[in-house]
Structures are given as C-alpha cells and as structure tokens.
Amino acid sequence: MPVIRPDVILFVVFAVIAVVSAINVVVQTHPISSALSLVGVMGSLAIIYLLLGAEFIAAAQVIVYAGAVMVLFVFVIMLLNAGAETRKGRSFMVQLLGVPLLVSLLGLVAYFVQRIYSPRETVRFGGFTGGSAQDAGHALFTTYLLPFEVTSVLILIAILGAVVLARKEMD
C-alpha cells in the first residue's frame, strides 16, 4: 500500500481551498465578499508556492496580491459604493443546458490537455530552484518587462476610470 506523503496532502487541501474560493468569487453577489474570497485564493496559492519550493514567489504573492492589490480592489469597491448584485431570472434554456454544456467543455479541455502534453516526470515538492529573489527579478526585468509594464499601465487606467465614474455619480 503506497504511503501518502504529508506534502501531497497539504497540496490537495490548499488546491481544493483555492478552487472553492475561486468559485465563491464568481458566485457571491456582494463585491466585498468576492474580494475576500479572492484573498482566500491568493493565500492558498502562496501556500502551494511554498510547497513547491518558491519561497520568494510565495512571499510576493502574499505581500503584493493578497495585500496591496486586494486593498486597492476594496478601496475601489468602496469608492464606487457598489452594493449587492440583483439576481435576475434565468432563462429556461440556460437552466436546461448549463450543466451538460459545462461538463462537455471540461471533458473536451481535459481530453485536449492529455493529447497535447505528453506524460512527463511527476512534480517533486521542493524541487523547484528558480524561486529566489534574484531569479524572479532577472526574469521580471528581462524576459517579462513589457508585459509587466503593460499590466501596470492597465491597472493605472482602471483606477483612473473608477475615479472618473465615482466623480460623475457624486455630481
């Protein structure tokens, strides 16, 4: 009988927490509840990064995403004074076909992922050696510099748009 290692159990537990929190982000009707569920996703991902041996990436995940970005999201939600979402009646066709189409889509995705990616060596927890601050900084400022800067400009534009929308409502 194979022995299940504790790191595999922790990985599965935090992966399930991340998936459940991600589903909760979409299902929640109040934006603050969705933002708090997103913090759960970010925290679970940080733990998974730790299990894989990427300590710096895990710390950056907690500090940058679960900390600063989520504070920014909550600030924008409060600034816009967003209330709970009102639910509208779903059409009969959505209720009838929603779940079977979702299962079909997930099956197709799983099939194509198995066909495209050949079986490889399994993941060894703690075997990743590229998670240091030097490795992340080098990749960020060389290979991924353009996407990093484009993302920062897009976030700035989104913040400005939220402020403009909030000011128009106040007038």
PDB file of C-alpha atoms in Angstrom:
ATOM      1  CA  MET A   1       0.000   0.000   0.000  1.00  0.00           C
ATOM      2  CA  PRO A   2       1.531   3.333  -1.039  1.00  0.00           C
ATOM      3  CA  VAL A   3       2.242   5.864   1.668  1.00  0.00           C
ATOM      4  CA  ILE A   4       0.725   9.288   1.087  1.00  0.00           C
ATOM      5  CA  ARG A   5       3.243  11.978   1.903  1.00  0.00           C
ATOM      6  CA  PRO A   6       2.184  14.978   4.035  1.00  0.00           C
ATOM      7  CA  ASP A   7       3.236  17.480   1.351  1.00  0.00           C
ATOM      8  CA  VAL A   8       0.865  15.851  -1.141  1.00  0.00           C
ATOM      9  CA  ILE A   9      -1.974  16.042   1.389  1.00  0.00           C
ATOM     10  CA  LEU A  10      -1.236  19.734   2.041  1.00  0.00           C
ATOM     11  CA  PHE A  11      -1.102  20.395  -1.696  1.00  0.00           C
ATOM     12  CA  VAL A  12      -4.510  18.777  -2.248  1.00  0.00           C
ATOM     13  CA  VAL A  13      -6.052  20.595   0.723  1.00  0.00           C
ATOM     14  CA  PHE A  14      -4.869  24.026  -0.402  1.00  0.00           C
ATOM     15  CA  ALA A  15      -5.691  23.306  -4.041  1.00  0.00           C
ATOM     16  CA  VAL A  16      -9.268  22.483  -3.012  1.00  0.00           C
ATOM     17  CA  ILE A  17      -9.410  25.665  -0.911  1.00  0.00           C
ATOM     18  CA  ALA A  18      -8.168  27.684  -3.903  1.00  0.00           C
ATOM     19  CA  VAL A  19     -10.758  26.172  -6.260  1.00  0.00           C
ATOM     20  CA  VAL A  20     -13.633  26.576  -3.794  1.00  0.00           C
ATOM     21  CA  SER A  21     -12.606  30.191  -3.102  1.00  0.00           C
ATOM     22  CA  ALA A  22     -12.363  30.874  -6.837  1.00  0.00           C
ATOM     23  CA  ILE A  23     -15.858  29.511  -7.385  1.00  0.00           C
ATOM     24  CA  ASN A  24     -17.028  31.634  -4.458  1.00  0.00           C
ATOM     25  CA  VAL A  25     -15.568  34.745  -6.146  1.00  0.00           C
ATOM     26  CA  VAL A  26     -17.940  34.218  -9.060  1.00  0.00           C
ATOM     27  CA  VAL A  27     -20.967  33.049  -7.068  1.00  0.00           C
ATOM     28  CA  GLN A  28     -21.037  35.825  -4.434  1.00  0.00           C
ATOM     29  CA  THR A  29     -23.493  38.666  -5.041  1.00  0.00           C
ATOM     30  CA  HIS A  30     -21.723  41.267  -2.916  1.00  0.00           C
ATOM     31  CA  PRO A  31     -18.398  42.591  -4.276  1.00  0.00           C
ATOM     32  CA  ILE A  32     -16.706  42.740  -0.864  1.00  0.00           C
ATOM     33  CA  SER A  33     -17.444  39.048  -0.303  1.00  0.00           C
ATOM     34  CA  SER A  34     -15.979  38.293  -3.719  1.00  0.00           C
ATOM     35  CA  ALA A  35     -12.857  40.282  -2.870  1.00  0.00           C
ATOM     36  CA  LEU A  36     -12.427  38.383   0.407  1.00  0.00           C
ATOM     37  CA  SER A  37     -12.812  35.090  -1.451  1.00  0.00           C
ATOM     38  CA  LEU A  38     -10.109  36.282  -3.824  1.00  0.00           C
ATOM     39  CA  VAL A  39      -7.848  36.786  -0.804  1.00  0.00           C
ATOM     40  CA  GLY A  40      -8.504  33.104   0.012  1.00  0.00           C
ATOM     41  CA  VAL A  41      -7.385  32.135  -3.489  1.00  0.00           C
ATOM     42  CA  MET A  42      -4.225  34.235  -3.203  1.00  0.00           C
ATOM     43  CA  GLY A  43      -3.362  32.808   0.217  1.00  0.00           C
ATOM     44  CA  SER A  44      -3.871  29.232  -0.955  1.00  0.00           C
ATOM     45  CA  LEU A  45      -1.678  29.845  -3.984  1.00  0.00           C
ATOM     46  CA  ALA A  46       1.040  31.236  -1.708  1.00  0.00           C
ATOM     47  CA  ILE A  47       0.983  28.041   0.354  1.00  0.00           C
ATOM     48  CA  ILE A  48       1.183  25.959  -2.832  1.00  0.00           C
ATOM     49  CA  TYR A  49       4.189  28.024  -3.960  1.00  0.00           C
ATOM     50  CA  LEU A  50       5.822  27.308  -0.592  1.00  0.00           C
ATOM     51  CA  LEU A  51       5.217  23.580  -1.024  1.00  0.00           C
ATOM     52  CA  LEU A  52       6.834  23.708  -4.445  1.00  0.00           C
ATOM     53  CA  GLY A  53       9.939  25.467  -3.096  1.00  0.00           C
ATOM     54  CA  ALA A  54       9.375  29.007  -4.394  1.00  0.00           C
ATOM     55  CA  GLU A  55       9.641  30.964  -1.154  1.00  0.00           C
ATOM     56  CA  PHE A  56      10.189  34.393  -2.686  1.00  0.00           C
ATOM     57  CA  ILE A  57       7.267  33.986  -5.087  1.00  0.00           C
ATOM     58  CA  ALA A  58       5.060  32.927  -2.153  1.00  0.00           C
ATOM     59  CA  ALA A  59       6.082  35.998  -0.157  1.00  0.00           C
ATOM     60  CA  ALA A  60       5.476  38.252  -3.157  1.00  0.00           C
ATOM     61  CA  GLN A  61       2.075  36.620  -3.645  1.00  0.00           C
ATOM     62  CA  VAL A  62       1.044  37.478  -0.091  1.00  0.00           C
ATOM     63  CA  ILE A  63       2.549  40.958   0.037  1.00  0.00           C
ATOM     64  CA  VAL A  64       1.662  42.192  -3.441  1.00  0.00           C
ATOM     65  CA  TYR A  65      -1.539  40.393  -4.368  1.00  0.00           C
ATOM     66  CA  ALA A  66      -3.222  39.389  -1.122  1.00  0.00           C
ATOM     67  CA  GLY A  67      -2.054  42.636   0.463  1.00  0.00           C
ATOM     68  CA  ALA A  68      -1.666  45.647  -1.787  1.00  0.00           C
ATOM     69  CA  VAL A  69      -3.796  44.708  -4.784  1.00  0.00           C
ATOM     70  CA  MET A  70      -6.692  43.482  -2.655  1.00  0.00           C
ATOM     71  CA  VAL A  71      -6.597  46.678  -0.576  1.00  0.00           C
ATOM     72  CA  LEU A  72      -6.769  48.574  -3.854  1.00  0.00           C
ATOM     73  CA  PHE A  73      -9.727  46.451  -5.033  1.00  0.00           C
ATOM     74  CA  VAL A  74     -11.597  47.008  -1.771  1.00  0.00           C
ATOM     75  CA  PHE A  75     -10.845  50.737  -1.948  1.00  0.00           C
ATOM     76  CA  VAL A  76     -12.272  50.951  -5.474  1.00  0.00           C
ATOM     77  CA  ILE A  77     -15.345  48.919  -4.458  1.00  0.00           C
ATOM     78  CA  MET A  78     -15.946  51.268  -1.533  1.00  0.00           C
ATOM     79  CA  LEU A  79     -15.298  54.307  -3.719  1.00  0.00           C
ATOM     80  CA  LEU A  80     -17.888  53.150  -6.232  1.00  0.00           C
ATOM     81  CA  ASN A  81     -20.289  52.281  -3.415  1.00  0.00           C
ATOM     82  CA  ALA A  82     -21.125  49.002  -5.117  1.00  0.00           C
ATOM     83  CA  GLY A  83     -23.986  47.158  -3.496  1.00  0.00           C
ATOM     84  CA  ALA A  84     -25.101  43.587  -3.770  1.00  0.00           C
ATOM     85  CA  GLU A  85     -25.877  42.306  -7.232  1.00  0.00           C
ATOM     86  CA  THR A  86     -29.541  41.753  -8.017  1.00  0.00           C
ATOM     87  CA  ARG A  87     -30.318  38.350  -9.428  1.00  0.00           C
ATOM     88  CA  LYS A  88     -32.468  38.160 -12.493  1.00  0.00           C
ATOM     89  CA  GLY A  89     -34.488  35.172 -13.579  1.00  0.00           C
ATOM     90  CA  ARG A  90     -32.575  32.718 -15.713  1.00  0.00           C
ATOM     91  CA  SER A  91     -33.955  31.539 -18.981  1.00  0.00           C
ATOM     92  CA  PHE A  92     -35.253  28.012 -19.298  1.00  0.00           C
ATOM     93  CA  MET A  93     -32.607  27.191 -21.908  1.00  0.00           C
ATOM     94  CA  VAL A  94     -29.778  28.181 -19.528  1.00  0.00           C
ATOM     95  CA  GLN A  95     -31.210  26.026 -16.762  1.00  0.00           C
ATOM     96  CA  LEU A  96     -31.647  23.092 -19.132  1.00  0.00           C
ATOM     97  CA  LEU A  97     -28.314  23.198 -20.959  1.00  0.00           C
ATOM     98  CA  GLY A  98     -25.938  24.870 -18.486  1.00  0.00           C
ATOM     99  CA  VAL A  99     -24.615  21.883 -16.548  1.00  0.00           C
ATOM    100  CA  PRO A 100     -24.382  19.431 -19.500  1.00  0.00           C
ATOM    101  CA  LEU A 101     -22.516  22.016 -21.591  1.00  0.00           C
ATOM    102  CA  LEU A 102     -20.155  22.766 -18.700  1.00  0.00           C
ATOM    103  CA  VAL A 103     -19.378  19.066 -18.241  1.00  0.00           C
ATOM    104  CA  SER A 104     -18.832  18.711 -22.010  1.00  0.00           C
ATOM    105  CA  LEU A 105     -16.470  21.695 -22.054  1.00  0.00           C
ATOM    106  CA  LEU A 106     -14.446  20.373 -19.108  1.00  0.00           C
ATOM    107  CA  GLY A 107     -14.262  16.947 -20.766  1.00  0.00           C
ATOM    108  CA  LEU A 108     -13.010  18.462 -24.028  1.00  0.00           C
ATOM    109  CA  VAL A 109     -10.416  20.549 -22.235  1.00  0.00           C
ATOM    110  CA  ALA A 110      -9.194  17.512 -20.281  1.00  0.00           C
ATOM    111  CA  TYR A 111      -9.018  15.441 -23.478  1.00  0.00           C
ATOM    112  CA  PHE A 112      -7.010  18.039 -25.374  1.00  0.00           C
ATOM    113  CA  VAL A 113      -4.667  18.685 -22.458  1.00  0.00           C
ATOM    114  CA  GLN A 114      -3.903  14.970 -22.258  1.00  0.00           C
ATOM    115  CA  ARG A 115      -3.373  14.741 -26.019  1.00  0.00           C
ATOM    116  CA  ILE A 116      -1.181  17.838 -26.330  1.00  0.00           C
ATOM    117  CA  TYR A 117       1.029  17.361 -23.272  1.00  0.00           C
ATOM    118  CA  SER A 118       2.835  14.058 -23.166  1.00  0.00           C
ATOM    119  CA  PRO A 119       3.301  12.328 -19.829  1.00  0.00           C
ATOM    120  CA  ARG A 120       6.339  13.733 -18.100  1.00  0.00           C
ATOM    121  CA  GLU A 121       8.162  13.382 -14.854  1.00  0.00           C
ATOM    122  CA  THR A 122       5.956  13.984 -11.845  1.00  0.00           C
ATOM    123  CA  VAL A 123       6.350  17.120  -9.774  1.00  0.00           C
ATOM    124  CA  ARG A 124       8.715  16.829  -6.815  1.00  0.00           C
ATOM    125  CA  PHE A 125       7.742  19.120  -3.959  1.00  0.00           C
ATOM    126  CA  GLY A 126      10.631  21.406  -3.085  1.00  0.00           C
ATOM    127  CA  GLY A 127      12.440  20.546  -6.321  1.00  0.00           C
ATOM    128  CA  PHE A 128      11.945  23.940  -7.972  1.00  0.00           C
ATOM    129  CA  THR A 129      15.099  26.065  -7.787  1.00  0.00           C
ATOM    130  CA  GLY A 130      14.011  29.175  -9.694  1.00  0.00           C
ATOM    131  CA  GLY A 131      12.015  30.850  -6.941  1.00  0.00           C
ATOM    132  CA  SER A 132      14.700  33.052  -5.456  1.00  0.00           C
ATOM    133  CA  ALA A 133      14.551  36.838  -5.482  1.00  0.00           C
ATOM    134  CA  GLN A 134      17.411  37.002  -7.966  1.00  0.00           C
ATOM    135  CA  ASP A 135      15.728  34.602 -10.418  1.00  0.00           C
ATOM    136  CA  ALA A 136      12.369  36.369 -10.186  1.00  0.00           C
ATOM    137  CA  GLY A 137      13.940  39.829 -10.555  1.00  0.00           C
ATOM    138  CA  HIS A 138      16.025  38.772 -13.548  1.00  0.00           C
ATOM    139  CA  ALA A 139      13.000  37.251 -15.310  1.00  0.00           C
ATOM    140  CA  LEU A 140      10.778  40.221 -14.466  1.00  0.00           C
ATOM    141  CA  PHE A 141      13.167  42.856 -15.771  1.00  0.00           C
ATOM    142  CA  THR A 142      14.403  40.990 -18.840  1.00  0.00           C
ATOM    143  CA  THR A 143      12.013  38.427 -20.301  1.00  0.00           C
ATOM    144  CA  TYR A 144       8.755  39.799 -18.868  1.00  0.00           C
ATOM    145  CA  LEU A 145       9.495  43.539 -18.778  1.00  0.00           C
ATOM    146  CA  LEU A 146       6.971  44.508 -21.471  1.00  0.00           C
ATOM    147  CA  PRO A 147       4.026  42.513 -20.013  1.00  0.00           C
ATOM    148  CA  PHE A 148       4.905  43.871 -16.554  1.00  0.00           C
ATOM    149  CA  GLU A 149       4.827  47.484 -17.741  1.00  0.00           C
ATOM    150  CA  VAL A 150       1.679  46.983 -19.843  1.00  0.00           C
ATOM    151  CA  THR A 151      -0.079  45.466 -16.828  1.00  0.00           C
ATOM    152  CA  SER A 152       0.920  48.377 -14.606  1.00  0.00           C
ATOM    153  CA  VAL A 153      -0.397  50.884 -17.180  1.00  0.00           C
ATOM    154  CA  LEU A 154      -3.673  48.941 -17.492  1.00  0.00           C
ATOM    155  CA  ILE A 155      -4.122  48.925 -13.720  1.00  0.00           C
ATOM    156  CA  LEU A 156      -3.467  52.678 -13.623  1.00  0.00           C
ATOM    157  CA  ILE A 157      -6.061  53.254 -16.378  1.00  0.00           C
ATOM    158  CA  ALA A 158      -8.599  51.110 -14.485  1.00  0.00           C
ATOM    159  CA  ILE A 159      -8.054  53.124 -11.302  1.00  0.00           C
ATOM    160  CA  LEU A 160      -8.470  56.405 -13.171  1.00  0.00           C
ATOM    161  CA  GLY A 161     -11.644  55.080 -14.796  1.00  0.00           C
ATOM    162  CA  ALA A 162     -13.061  54.105 -11.406  1.00  0.00           C
ATOM    163  CA  VAL A 163     -12.319  57.561 -10.012  1.00  0.00           C
ATOM    164  CA  VAL A 164     -13.957  59.253 -13.016  1.00  0.00           C
ATOM    165  CA  LEU A 165     -17.060  57.038 -12.678  1.00  0.00           C
ATOM    166  CA  ALA A 166     -17.273  57.748  -8.966  1.00  0.00           C
ATOM    167  CA  ARG A 167     -16.999  61.515  -9.514  1.00  0.00           C
ATOM    168  CA  LYS A 168     -19.782  61.503 -12.112  1.00  0.00           C
ATOM    169  CA  GLU A 169     -22.119  59.794  -9.635  1.00  0.00           C
ATOM    170  CA  MET A 170     -21.341  62.379  -6.966  1.00  0.00           C
ATOM    171  CA  ASP A 171     -22.231  65.325  -9.216  1.00  0.00           C
TER     172      ASP A 171
END
